[in-house]
Short mmCIF file of C-alpha atoms and ligand atoms in Angstrom, two decimals:
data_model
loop_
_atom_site.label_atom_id
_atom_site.label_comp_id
_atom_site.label_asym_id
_atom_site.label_seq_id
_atom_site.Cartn_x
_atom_site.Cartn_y
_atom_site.Cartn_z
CA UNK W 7 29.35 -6.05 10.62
CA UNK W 8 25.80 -6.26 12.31
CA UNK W 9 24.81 -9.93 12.72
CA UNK W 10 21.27 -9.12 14.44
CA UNK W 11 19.22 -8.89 10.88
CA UNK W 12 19.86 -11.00 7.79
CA UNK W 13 18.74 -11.05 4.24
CA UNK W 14 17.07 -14.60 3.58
CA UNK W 15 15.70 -16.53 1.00
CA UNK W 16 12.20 -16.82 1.44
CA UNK W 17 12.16 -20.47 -0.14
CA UNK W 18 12.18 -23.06 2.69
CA UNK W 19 14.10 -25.57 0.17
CA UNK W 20 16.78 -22.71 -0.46
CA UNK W 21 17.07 -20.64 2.87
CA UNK W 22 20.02 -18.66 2.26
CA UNK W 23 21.16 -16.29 4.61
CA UNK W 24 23.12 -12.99 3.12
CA UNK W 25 24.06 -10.04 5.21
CA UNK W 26 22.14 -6.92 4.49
CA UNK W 27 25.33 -4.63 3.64
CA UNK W 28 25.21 -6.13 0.26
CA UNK W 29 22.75 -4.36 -2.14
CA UNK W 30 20.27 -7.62 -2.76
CA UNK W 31 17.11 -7.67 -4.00
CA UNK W 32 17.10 -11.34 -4.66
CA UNK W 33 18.32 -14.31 -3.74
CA UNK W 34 21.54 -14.99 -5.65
CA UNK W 35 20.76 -18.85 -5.62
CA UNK W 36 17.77 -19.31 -6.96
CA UNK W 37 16.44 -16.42 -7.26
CA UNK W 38 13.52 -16.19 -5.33
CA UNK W 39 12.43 -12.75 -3.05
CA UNK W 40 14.12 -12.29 -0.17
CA UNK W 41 13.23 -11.40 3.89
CA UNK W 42 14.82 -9.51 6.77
CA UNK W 43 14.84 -11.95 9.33
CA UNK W 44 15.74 -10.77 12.57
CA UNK W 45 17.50 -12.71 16.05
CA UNK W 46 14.88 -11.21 18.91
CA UNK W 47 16.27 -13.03 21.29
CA UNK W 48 17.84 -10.07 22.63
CA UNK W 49 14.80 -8.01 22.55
CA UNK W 50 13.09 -7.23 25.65
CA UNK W 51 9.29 -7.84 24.55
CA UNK W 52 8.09 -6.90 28.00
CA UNK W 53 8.93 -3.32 28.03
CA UNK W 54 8.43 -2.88 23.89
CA UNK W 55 4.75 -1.47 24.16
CA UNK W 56 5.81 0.87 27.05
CA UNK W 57 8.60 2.54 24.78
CA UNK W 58 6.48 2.90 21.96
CA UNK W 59 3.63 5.00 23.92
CA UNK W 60 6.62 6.69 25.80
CA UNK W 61 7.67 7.93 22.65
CA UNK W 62 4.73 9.46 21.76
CA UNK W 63 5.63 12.36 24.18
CA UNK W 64 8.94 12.94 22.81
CA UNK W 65 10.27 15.09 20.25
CA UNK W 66 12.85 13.81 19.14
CA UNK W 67 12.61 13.38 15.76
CA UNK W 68 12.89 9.39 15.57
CA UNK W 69 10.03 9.25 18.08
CA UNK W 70 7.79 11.16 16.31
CA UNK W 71 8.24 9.37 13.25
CA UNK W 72 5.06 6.34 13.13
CA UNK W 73 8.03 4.35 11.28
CA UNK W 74 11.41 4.48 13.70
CA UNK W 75 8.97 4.86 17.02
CA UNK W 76 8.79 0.89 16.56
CA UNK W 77 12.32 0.31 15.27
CA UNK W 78 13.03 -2.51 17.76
CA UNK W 79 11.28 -4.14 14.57
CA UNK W 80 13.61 -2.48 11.93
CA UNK W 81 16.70 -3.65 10.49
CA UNK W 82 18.89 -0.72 12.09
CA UNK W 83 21.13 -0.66 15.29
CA UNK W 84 21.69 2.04 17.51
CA UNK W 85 24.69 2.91 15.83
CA UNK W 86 23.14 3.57 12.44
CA UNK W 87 20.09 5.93 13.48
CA UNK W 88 21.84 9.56 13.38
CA UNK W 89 21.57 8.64 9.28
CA UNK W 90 18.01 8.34 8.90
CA UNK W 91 15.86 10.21 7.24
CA UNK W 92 12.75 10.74 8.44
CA UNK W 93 9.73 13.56 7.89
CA UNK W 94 7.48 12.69 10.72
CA UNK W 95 5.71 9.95 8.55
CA UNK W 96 3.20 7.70 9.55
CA UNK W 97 0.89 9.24 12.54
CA UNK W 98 -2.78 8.59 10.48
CA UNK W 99 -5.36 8.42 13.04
CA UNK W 100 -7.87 5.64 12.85
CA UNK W 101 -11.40 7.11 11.73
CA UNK W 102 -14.84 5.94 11.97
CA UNK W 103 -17.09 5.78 9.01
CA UNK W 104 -20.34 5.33 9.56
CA UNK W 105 -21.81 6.09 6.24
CA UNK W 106 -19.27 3.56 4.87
CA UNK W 107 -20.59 0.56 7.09
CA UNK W 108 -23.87 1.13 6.43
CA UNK W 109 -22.91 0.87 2.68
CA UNK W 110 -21.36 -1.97 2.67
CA UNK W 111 -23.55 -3.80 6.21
CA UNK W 112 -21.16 -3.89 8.51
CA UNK W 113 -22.17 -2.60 12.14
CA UNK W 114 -19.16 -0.72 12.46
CA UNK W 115 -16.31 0.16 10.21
CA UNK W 116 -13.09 1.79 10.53
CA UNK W 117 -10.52 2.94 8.24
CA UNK W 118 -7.17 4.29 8.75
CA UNK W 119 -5.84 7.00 5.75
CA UNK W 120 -2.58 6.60 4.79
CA UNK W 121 -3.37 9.17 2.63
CA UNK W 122 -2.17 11.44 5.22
CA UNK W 123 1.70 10.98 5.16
CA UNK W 124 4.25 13.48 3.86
CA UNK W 125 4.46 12.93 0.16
CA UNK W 126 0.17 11.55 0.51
CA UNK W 127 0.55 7.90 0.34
CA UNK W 128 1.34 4.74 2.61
CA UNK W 129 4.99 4.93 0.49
CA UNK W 130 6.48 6.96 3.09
CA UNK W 131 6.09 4.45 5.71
CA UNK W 132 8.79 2.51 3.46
CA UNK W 133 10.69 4.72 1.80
CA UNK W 134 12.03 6.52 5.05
CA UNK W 135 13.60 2.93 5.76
CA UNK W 136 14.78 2.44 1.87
CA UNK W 137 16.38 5.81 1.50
CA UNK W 138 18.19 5.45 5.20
CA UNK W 139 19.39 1.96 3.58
CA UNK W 140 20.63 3.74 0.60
CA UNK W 141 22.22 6.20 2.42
CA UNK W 142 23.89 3.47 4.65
CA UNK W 143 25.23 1.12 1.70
CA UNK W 144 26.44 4.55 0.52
CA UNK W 145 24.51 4.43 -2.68
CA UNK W 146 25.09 7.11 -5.28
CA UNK W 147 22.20 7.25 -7.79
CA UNK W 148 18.74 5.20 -6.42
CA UNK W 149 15.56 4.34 -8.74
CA UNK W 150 12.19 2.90 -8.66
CA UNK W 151 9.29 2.29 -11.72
CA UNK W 152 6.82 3.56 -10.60
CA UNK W 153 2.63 4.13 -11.13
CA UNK W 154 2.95 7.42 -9.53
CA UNK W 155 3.33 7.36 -5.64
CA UNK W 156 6.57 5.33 -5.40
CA UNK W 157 8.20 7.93 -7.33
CA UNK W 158 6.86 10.66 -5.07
CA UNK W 159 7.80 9.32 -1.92
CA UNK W 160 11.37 8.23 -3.00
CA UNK W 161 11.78 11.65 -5.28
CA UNK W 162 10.79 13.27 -1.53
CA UNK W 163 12.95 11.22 0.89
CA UNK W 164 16.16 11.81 -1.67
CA UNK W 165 15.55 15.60 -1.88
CA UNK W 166 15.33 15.72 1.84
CA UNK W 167 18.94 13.55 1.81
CA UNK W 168 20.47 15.20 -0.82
CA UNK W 169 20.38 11.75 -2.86
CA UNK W 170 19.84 11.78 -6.68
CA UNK W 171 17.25 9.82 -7.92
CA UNK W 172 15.54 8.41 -11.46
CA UNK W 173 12.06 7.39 -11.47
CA UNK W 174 10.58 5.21 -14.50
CA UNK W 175 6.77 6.35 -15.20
CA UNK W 176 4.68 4.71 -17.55
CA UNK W 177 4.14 7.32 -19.92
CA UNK W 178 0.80 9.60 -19.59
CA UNK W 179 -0.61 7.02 -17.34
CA UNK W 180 -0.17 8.61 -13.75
CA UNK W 181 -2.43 10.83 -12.10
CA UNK W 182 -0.98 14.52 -12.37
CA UNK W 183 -0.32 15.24 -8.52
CA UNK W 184 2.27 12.37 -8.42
CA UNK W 185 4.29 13.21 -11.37
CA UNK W 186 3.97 16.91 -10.24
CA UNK W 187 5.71 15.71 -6.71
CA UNK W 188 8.73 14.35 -8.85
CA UNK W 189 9.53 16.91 -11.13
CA UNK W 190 9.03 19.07 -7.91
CA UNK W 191 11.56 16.98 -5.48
CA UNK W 192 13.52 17.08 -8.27
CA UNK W 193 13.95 13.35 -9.78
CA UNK W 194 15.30 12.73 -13.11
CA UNK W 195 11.93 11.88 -14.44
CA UNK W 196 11.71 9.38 -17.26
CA UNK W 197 8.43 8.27 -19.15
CA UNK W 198 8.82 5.01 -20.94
CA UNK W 199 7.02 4.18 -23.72
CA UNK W 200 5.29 0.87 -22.31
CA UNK W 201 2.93 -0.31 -19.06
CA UNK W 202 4.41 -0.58 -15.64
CA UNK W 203 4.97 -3.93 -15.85
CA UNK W 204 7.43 -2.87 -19.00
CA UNK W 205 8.83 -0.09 -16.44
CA UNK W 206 9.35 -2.35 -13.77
CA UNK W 207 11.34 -5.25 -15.84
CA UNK W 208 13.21 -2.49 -17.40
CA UNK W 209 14.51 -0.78 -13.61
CA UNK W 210 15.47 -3.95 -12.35
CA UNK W 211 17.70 -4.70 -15.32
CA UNK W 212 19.79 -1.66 -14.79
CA UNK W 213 19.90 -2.10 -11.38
CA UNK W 214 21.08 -5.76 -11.62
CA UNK W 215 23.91 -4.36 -14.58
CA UNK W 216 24.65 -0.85 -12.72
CA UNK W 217 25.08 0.79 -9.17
CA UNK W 218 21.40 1.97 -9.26
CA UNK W 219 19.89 0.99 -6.20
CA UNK W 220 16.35 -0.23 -7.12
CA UNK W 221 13.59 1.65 -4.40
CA UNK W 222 10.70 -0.72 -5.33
CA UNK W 223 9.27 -2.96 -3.32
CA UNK W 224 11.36 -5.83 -4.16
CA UNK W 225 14.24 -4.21 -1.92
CA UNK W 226 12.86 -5.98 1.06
CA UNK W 227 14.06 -2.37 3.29
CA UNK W 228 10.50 -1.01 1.45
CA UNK W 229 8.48 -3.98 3.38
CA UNK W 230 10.27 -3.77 6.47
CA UNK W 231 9.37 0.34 6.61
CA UNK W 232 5.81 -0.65 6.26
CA UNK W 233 5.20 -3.17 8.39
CA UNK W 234 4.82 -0.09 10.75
CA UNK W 235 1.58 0.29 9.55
CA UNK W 236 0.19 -2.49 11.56
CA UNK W 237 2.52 -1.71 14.37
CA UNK W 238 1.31 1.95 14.61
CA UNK W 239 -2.70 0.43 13.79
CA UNK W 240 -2.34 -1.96 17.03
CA UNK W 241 -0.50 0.58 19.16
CA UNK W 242 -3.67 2.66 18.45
CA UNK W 243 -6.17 -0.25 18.78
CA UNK W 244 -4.75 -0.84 22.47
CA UNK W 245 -2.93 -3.98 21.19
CA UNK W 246 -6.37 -5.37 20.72
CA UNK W 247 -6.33 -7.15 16.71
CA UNK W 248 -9.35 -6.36 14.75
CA UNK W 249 -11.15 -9.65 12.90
CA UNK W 250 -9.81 -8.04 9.73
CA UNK W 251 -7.77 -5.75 7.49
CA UNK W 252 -8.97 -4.83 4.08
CA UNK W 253 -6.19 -3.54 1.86
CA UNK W 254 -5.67 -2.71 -1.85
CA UNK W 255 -3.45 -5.10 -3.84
CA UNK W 256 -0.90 -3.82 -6.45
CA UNK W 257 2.70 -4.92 -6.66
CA UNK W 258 1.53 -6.53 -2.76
CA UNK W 259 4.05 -5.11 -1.25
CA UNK W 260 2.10 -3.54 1.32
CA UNK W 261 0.17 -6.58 1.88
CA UNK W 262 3.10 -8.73 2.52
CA UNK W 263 4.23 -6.82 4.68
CA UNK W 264 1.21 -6.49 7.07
CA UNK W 265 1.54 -10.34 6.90
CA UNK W 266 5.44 -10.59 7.73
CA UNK W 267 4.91 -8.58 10.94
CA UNK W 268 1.91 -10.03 12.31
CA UNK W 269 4.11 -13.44 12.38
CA UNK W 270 6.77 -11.67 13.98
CA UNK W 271 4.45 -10.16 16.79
CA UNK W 272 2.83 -13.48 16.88
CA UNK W 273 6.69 -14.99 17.45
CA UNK W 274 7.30 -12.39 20.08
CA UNK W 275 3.77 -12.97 22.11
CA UNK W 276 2.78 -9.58 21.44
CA UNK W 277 -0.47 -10.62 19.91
CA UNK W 278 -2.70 -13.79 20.66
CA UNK W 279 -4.62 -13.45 17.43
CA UNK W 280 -4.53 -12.93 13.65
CA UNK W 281 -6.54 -10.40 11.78
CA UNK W 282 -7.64 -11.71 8.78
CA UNK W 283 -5.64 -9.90 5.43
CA UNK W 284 -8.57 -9.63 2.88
CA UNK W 285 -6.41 -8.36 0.00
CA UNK W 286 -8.38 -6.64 -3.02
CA UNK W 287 -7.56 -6.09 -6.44
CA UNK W 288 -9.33 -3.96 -9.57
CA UNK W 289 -10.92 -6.50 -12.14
CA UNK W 290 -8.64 -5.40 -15.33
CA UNK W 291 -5.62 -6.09 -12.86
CA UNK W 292 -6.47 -9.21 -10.59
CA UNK W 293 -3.41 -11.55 -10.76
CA UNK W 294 -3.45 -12.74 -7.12
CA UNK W 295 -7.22 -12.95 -7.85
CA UNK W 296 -6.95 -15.14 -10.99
CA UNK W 297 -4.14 -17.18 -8.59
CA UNK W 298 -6.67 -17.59 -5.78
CA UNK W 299 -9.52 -18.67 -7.75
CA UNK W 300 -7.61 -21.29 -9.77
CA UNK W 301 -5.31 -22.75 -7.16
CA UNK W 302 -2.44 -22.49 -8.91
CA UNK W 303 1.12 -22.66 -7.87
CA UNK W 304 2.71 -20.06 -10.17
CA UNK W 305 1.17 -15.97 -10.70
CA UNK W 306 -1.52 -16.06 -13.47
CA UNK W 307 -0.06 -12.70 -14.64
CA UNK W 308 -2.70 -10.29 -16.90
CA UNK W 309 -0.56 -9.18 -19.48
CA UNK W 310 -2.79 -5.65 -20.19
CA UNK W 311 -3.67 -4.79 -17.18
CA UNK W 312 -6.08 -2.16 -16.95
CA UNK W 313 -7.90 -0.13 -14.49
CA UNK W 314 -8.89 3.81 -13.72
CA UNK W 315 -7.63 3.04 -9.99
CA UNK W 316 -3.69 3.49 -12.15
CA UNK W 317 -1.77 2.65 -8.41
CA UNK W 318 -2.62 -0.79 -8.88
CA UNK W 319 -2.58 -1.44 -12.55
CA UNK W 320 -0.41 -4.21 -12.65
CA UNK W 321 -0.44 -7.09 -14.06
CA UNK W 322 2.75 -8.89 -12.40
CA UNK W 323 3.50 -8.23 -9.13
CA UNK W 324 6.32 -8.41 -7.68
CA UNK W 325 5.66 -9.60 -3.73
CA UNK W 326 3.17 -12.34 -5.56
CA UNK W 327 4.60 -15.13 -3.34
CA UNK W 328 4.68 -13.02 0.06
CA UNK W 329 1.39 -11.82 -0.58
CA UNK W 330 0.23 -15.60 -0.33
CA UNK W 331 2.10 -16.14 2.55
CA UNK W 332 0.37 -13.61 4.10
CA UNK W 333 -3.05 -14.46 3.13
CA UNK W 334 -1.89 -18.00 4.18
CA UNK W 335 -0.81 -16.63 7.37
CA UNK W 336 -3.87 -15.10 8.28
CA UNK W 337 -6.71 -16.83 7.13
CA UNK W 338 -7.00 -14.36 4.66
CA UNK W 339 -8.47 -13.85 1.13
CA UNK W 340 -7.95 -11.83 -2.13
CA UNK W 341 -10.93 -10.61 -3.94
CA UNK W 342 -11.80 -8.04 -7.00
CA UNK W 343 -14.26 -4.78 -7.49
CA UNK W 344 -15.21 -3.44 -11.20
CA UNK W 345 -14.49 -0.17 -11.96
CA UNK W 346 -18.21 1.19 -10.82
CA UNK W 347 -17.85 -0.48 -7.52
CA UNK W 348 -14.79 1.34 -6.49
CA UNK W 349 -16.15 4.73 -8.39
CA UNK W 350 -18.91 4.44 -5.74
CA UNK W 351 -17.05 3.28 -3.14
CA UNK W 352 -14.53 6.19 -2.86
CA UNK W 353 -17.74 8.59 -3.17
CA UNK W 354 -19.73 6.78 -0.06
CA UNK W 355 -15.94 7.74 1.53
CA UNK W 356 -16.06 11.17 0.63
CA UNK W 357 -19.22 11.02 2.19
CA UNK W 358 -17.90 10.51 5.24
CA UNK W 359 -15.72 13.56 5.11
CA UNK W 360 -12.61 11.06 3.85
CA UNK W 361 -11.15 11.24 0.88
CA UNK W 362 -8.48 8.77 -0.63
CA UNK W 363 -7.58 8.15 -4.40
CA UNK W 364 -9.45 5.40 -6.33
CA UNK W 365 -7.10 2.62 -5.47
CA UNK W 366 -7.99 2.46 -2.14
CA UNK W 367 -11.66 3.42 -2.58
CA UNK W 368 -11.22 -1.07 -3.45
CA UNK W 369 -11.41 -2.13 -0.13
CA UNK W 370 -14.64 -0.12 0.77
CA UNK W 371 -16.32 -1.96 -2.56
CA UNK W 372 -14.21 -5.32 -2.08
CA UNK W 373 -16.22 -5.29 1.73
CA UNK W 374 -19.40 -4.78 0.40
CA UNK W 375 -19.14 -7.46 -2.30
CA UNK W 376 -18.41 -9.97 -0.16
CA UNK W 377 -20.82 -8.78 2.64
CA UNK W 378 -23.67 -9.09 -0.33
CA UNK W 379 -22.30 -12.53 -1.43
CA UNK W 380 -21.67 -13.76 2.22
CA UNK W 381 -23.03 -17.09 3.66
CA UNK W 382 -23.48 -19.63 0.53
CA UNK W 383 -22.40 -17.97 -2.54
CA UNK W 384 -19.02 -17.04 -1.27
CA UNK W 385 -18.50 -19.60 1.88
CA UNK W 386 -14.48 -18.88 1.05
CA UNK W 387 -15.12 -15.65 2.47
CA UNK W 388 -18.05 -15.14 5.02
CA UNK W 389 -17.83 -12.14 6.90
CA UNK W 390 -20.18 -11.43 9.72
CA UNK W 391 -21.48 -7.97 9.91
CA UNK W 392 -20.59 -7.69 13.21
CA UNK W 393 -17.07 -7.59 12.22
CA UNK W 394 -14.34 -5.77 13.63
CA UNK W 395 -12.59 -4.34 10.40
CA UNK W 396 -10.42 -2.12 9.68
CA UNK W 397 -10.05 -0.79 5.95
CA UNK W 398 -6.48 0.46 5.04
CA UNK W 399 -6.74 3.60 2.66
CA UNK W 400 -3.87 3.95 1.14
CA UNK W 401 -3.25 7.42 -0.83
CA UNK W 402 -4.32 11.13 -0.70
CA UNK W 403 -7.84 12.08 -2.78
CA UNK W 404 -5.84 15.66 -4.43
CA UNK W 405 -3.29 12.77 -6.08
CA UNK W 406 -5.92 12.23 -8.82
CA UNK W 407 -8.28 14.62 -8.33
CA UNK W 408 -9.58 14.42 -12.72
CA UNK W 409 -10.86 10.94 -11.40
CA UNK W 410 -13.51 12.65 -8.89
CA UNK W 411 -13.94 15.86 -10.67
CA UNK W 412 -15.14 13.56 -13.60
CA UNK W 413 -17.52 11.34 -11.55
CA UNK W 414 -18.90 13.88 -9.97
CA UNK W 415 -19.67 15.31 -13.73
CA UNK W 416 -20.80 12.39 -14.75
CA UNK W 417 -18.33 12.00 -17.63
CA UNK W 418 -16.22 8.71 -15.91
CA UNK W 419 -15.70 6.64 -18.59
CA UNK W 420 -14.01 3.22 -17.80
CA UNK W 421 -11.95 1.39 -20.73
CA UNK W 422 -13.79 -1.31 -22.01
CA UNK W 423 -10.46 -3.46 -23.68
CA UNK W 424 -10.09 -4.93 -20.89
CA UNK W 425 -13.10 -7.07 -20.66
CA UNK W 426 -13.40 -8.28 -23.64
CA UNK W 427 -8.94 -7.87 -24.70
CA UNK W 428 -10.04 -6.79 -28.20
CA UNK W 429 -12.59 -3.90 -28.41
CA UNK W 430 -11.25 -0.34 -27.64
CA UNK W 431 -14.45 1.31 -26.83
CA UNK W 432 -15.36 3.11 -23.61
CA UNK W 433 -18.51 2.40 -21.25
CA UNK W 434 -19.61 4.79 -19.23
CA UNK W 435 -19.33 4.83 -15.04
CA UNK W 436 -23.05 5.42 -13.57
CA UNK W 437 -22.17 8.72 -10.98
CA UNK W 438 -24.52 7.09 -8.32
CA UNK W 439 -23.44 9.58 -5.88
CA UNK W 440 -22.81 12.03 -7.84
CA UNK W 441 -22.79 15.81 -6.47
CA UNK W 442 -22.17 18.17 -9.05
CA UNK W 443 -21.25 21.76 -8.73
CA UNK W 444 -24.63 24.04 -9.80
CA UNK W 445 -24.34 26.95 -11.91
CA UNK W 446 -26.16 29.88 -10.50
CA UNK W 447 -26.06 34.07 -11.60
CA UNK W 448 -24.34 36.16 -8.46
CA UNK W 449 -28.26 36.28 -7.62
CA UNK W 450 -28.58 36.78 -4.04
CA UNK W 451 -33.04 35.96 -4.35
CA UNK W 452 -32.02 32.88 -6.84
CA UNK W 453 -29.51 31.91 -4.35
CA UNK W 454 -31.57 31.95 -1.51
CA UNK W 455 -34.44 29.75 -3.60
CA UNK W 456 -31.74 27.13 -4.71
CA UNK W 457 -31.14 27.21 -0.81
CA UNK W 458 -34.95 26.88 0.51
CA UNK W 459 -34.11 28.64 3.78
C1 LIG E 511 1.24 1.59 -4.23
C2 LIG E 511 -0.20 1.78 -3.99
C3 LIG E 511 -1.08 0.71 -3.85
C4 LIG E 511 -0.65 -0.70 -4.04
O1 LIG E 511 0.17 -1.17 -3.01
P1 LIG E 511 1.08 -2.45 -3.27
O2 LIG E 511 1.97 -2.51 -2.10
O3 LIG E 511 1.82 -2.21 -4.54
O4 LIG E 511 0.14 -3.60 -3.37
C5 LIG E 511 -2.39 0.96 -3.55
N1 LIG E 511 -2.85 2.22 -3.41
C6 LIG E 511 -2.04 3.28 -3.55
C7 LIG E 511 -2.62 4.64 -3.40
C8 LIG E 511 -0.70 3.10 -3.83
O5 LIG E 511 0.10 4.17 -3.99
ZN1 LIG E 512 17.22 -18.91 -2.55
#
């Protein structure tokens, strides 16, 4: 039995240690989230940077993978690699966005789409871990609740291992592309009557009382998969940290993440500095938010959440406590966008010739909020426009393409309940950007007159 990675307890009082062949989510003893802690005294830190650009000219499936390329930092031996399962994930280039900075008054801004993985979200980075975990424990039936890209991923990965797999959806409250990548990978697909949070609570249940292995981001093999996000970002960065990383908060699992491997790289000397994590969250689902701003030592869950950007409506999440850590870590900060700011956001993106899905059309608003409110109304979070940031975008624009189809239309409506919690009205999202199609007769001299040339 491999000694080199343990589960632990992330509570300092409690500690635990459990070995990872057992199927844990949590710690047995109290009950609190657990890590993958590894022993790197054994690692050879010297030659780790050479070996991952070296394996950039391999192809050999491992290597090409943006996940198992750094698996010096993954909770697998030698032994255990012939089992993974892998689709070449991970590999996003880094873009510039001009129009973006200028947007938001930053001199330069950068973004990295995770949109661009196999099933079109950042899921991939941690599901081809999960599922090779499943697959090791020998797991026969896996699950996850999901708001739409979870289930894709893991629906993907299992299909491609010949694993069966159950996803819990919050019924008629995912965008259409990701429920159309489940019933296509072929996941027992249920829709439960209830929010995510209801989906979630539900999952975990049975996989607590049955043999389902739970695939959400509790099961710390999903963090470990995408802390190669940052890993792949710094390889491509030279090693050289930005000031910052802007990323979208949901369940903050991906946040936590980025936060548990920059203290490993720190341990390791790879990096002399900490980017900053500025987490951000929709307004009708801002838990860490609500935390933040009150100081107070327990989630501040929102019990409706509500938001259009649907892969982060949640109002409990899970990685609550590592997400702090990692802001913590950092120096970081979590902050909230309204529905309009993202809706104009993710358009100012498109702009640029990027697309992503609203969710992560938040950290293009959440940066220009808090470059407007720099300096004395916001000293918690000053950021200097000359900044070297990096904004995470985290799923593929065709996931939800109603959402952008609709603003470009003008007819985005955003749900009013949850401002006020009582009135079920709608108020209408201004299409600031809006470019919608033009209906012309196949009239070549009309054509040319729309066209001035
Ligand atoms: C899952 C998801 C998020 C939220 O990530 P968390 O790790 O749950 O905070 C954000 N954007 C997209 C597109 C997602 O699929
Ligand atoms: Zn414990």
């Amino acid at each position: 039995m491999s000694e080199c990675f343990r589960f632990r307890c992330i509570d300092d009082s409690c500690g635990q240690e459990f070995s990872i062949r057992k199927k844990l989510y949590q710690c047995p003893g109290c009950r609190d989230l657990l890590d993958i802690v590894y022993d790197f005294s054994r690692t050879d830190v010297d030659s780790l940077k050479e070996s991952f650009s070296r394996r950039r000219l391999s192809n050999r499936p491992l290597d090409v993978s943006g996940v198992w390329r750094y698996r010096e930092l993954l909770p697998f031996e030698a032994g255990d690699l012939d089992r993974v399962v892998t689709m070449g994930e991970g590999n996003n280039p880094i873009l510039d966005a001009p129009r973006c900075a200028e947007y938001v008054g930053l001199d330069r801004l950068r973004v990295k789409n995770l949109g661009w993985n196999p099933s079109g979200s950042f899921k991939d980075y941690g599901m081809t871990v999960a599922v090779s975990q499943a697959i090791r424990l020998g797991a026969q039936v896996v699950a996850c609740a999901s708001t739409g890209n979870t289930s894709a991923s893991m629906a993907a990965y299992c299909a491609r291992a010949g694993l069966r797999s159950v996803v819990f959806l919050p019924e008629g409250q995912i965008a259409f592309g990701k429920l159309a990548q489940a019933l296509d990978y072929g996941a027992l697909t249920l829709q439960i009557q209830g929010s995510f949070d209801v989906a979630m609570k539900l999952v975990q249940e049975l996989a607590a009382e049955t043999d389902l292995y739970l695939m959400n981001s509790i099961n710390p093999f999903r963090l470990e998969g995408q802390k190669t996000v940052i890993l792949e970002l710094l390889d491509q960065l030279g090693w050289q940290c930005p000031d910052r990383i802007v990323v979208p908060g949901g369940n903050l699992g991906n946040s936590s993440s980025y936060g548990k491997v920059l203290m490993e790289l720190k341990e390791l000397g790879m990096i002399d500095r900490i980017p900053r994590i500025t987490i951000i969250q929709a307004e009708g689902a801002d838990p860490l938010y609500r935390t933040l701003v009150t100081s107070s030592q327990e989630l501040v869950p929102v019990n409706d959440a509500w938001t259009l950007a649907s892969a982060i409506k949640i109002g409990q999440p899970i990685s609550w406590k590592k997400a702090v850590r990692a802001l913590q870590f950092s120096d970081g900060w979590c902050d909230e966008v309204t529905e309009q700011e993202i809706a104009d956001a993710k358009a100012i993106l498109g702009r640029d010739g990027i697309g992503c899905e609203p969710a992560s059309a938040t950290t293009v608003a959440g940066l220009k909020r808090l470059l407007d409110a720099s300096g004395e109304e916001r000293p918690e979070v000053t950021i200097d426009p000359g900044e070297n940031v990096v904004a995470i975008l985290t799923g593929h624009q065709l996931k939800d393409p109603d959402y952008t189809v609709n603003y470009h239309l003008d007819s985005l409506y955003e749900h009013a309940a949850y401002k006020n919690r009582i009135v079920d009205k709608h108020g209408k999202i201004r299409s600031t950007y809006a470019n919608a199609p033009v209906q012309v007769p196949p009239d070549k001299e009309q054509i040319v007159r729309l066209l001035g040339i």
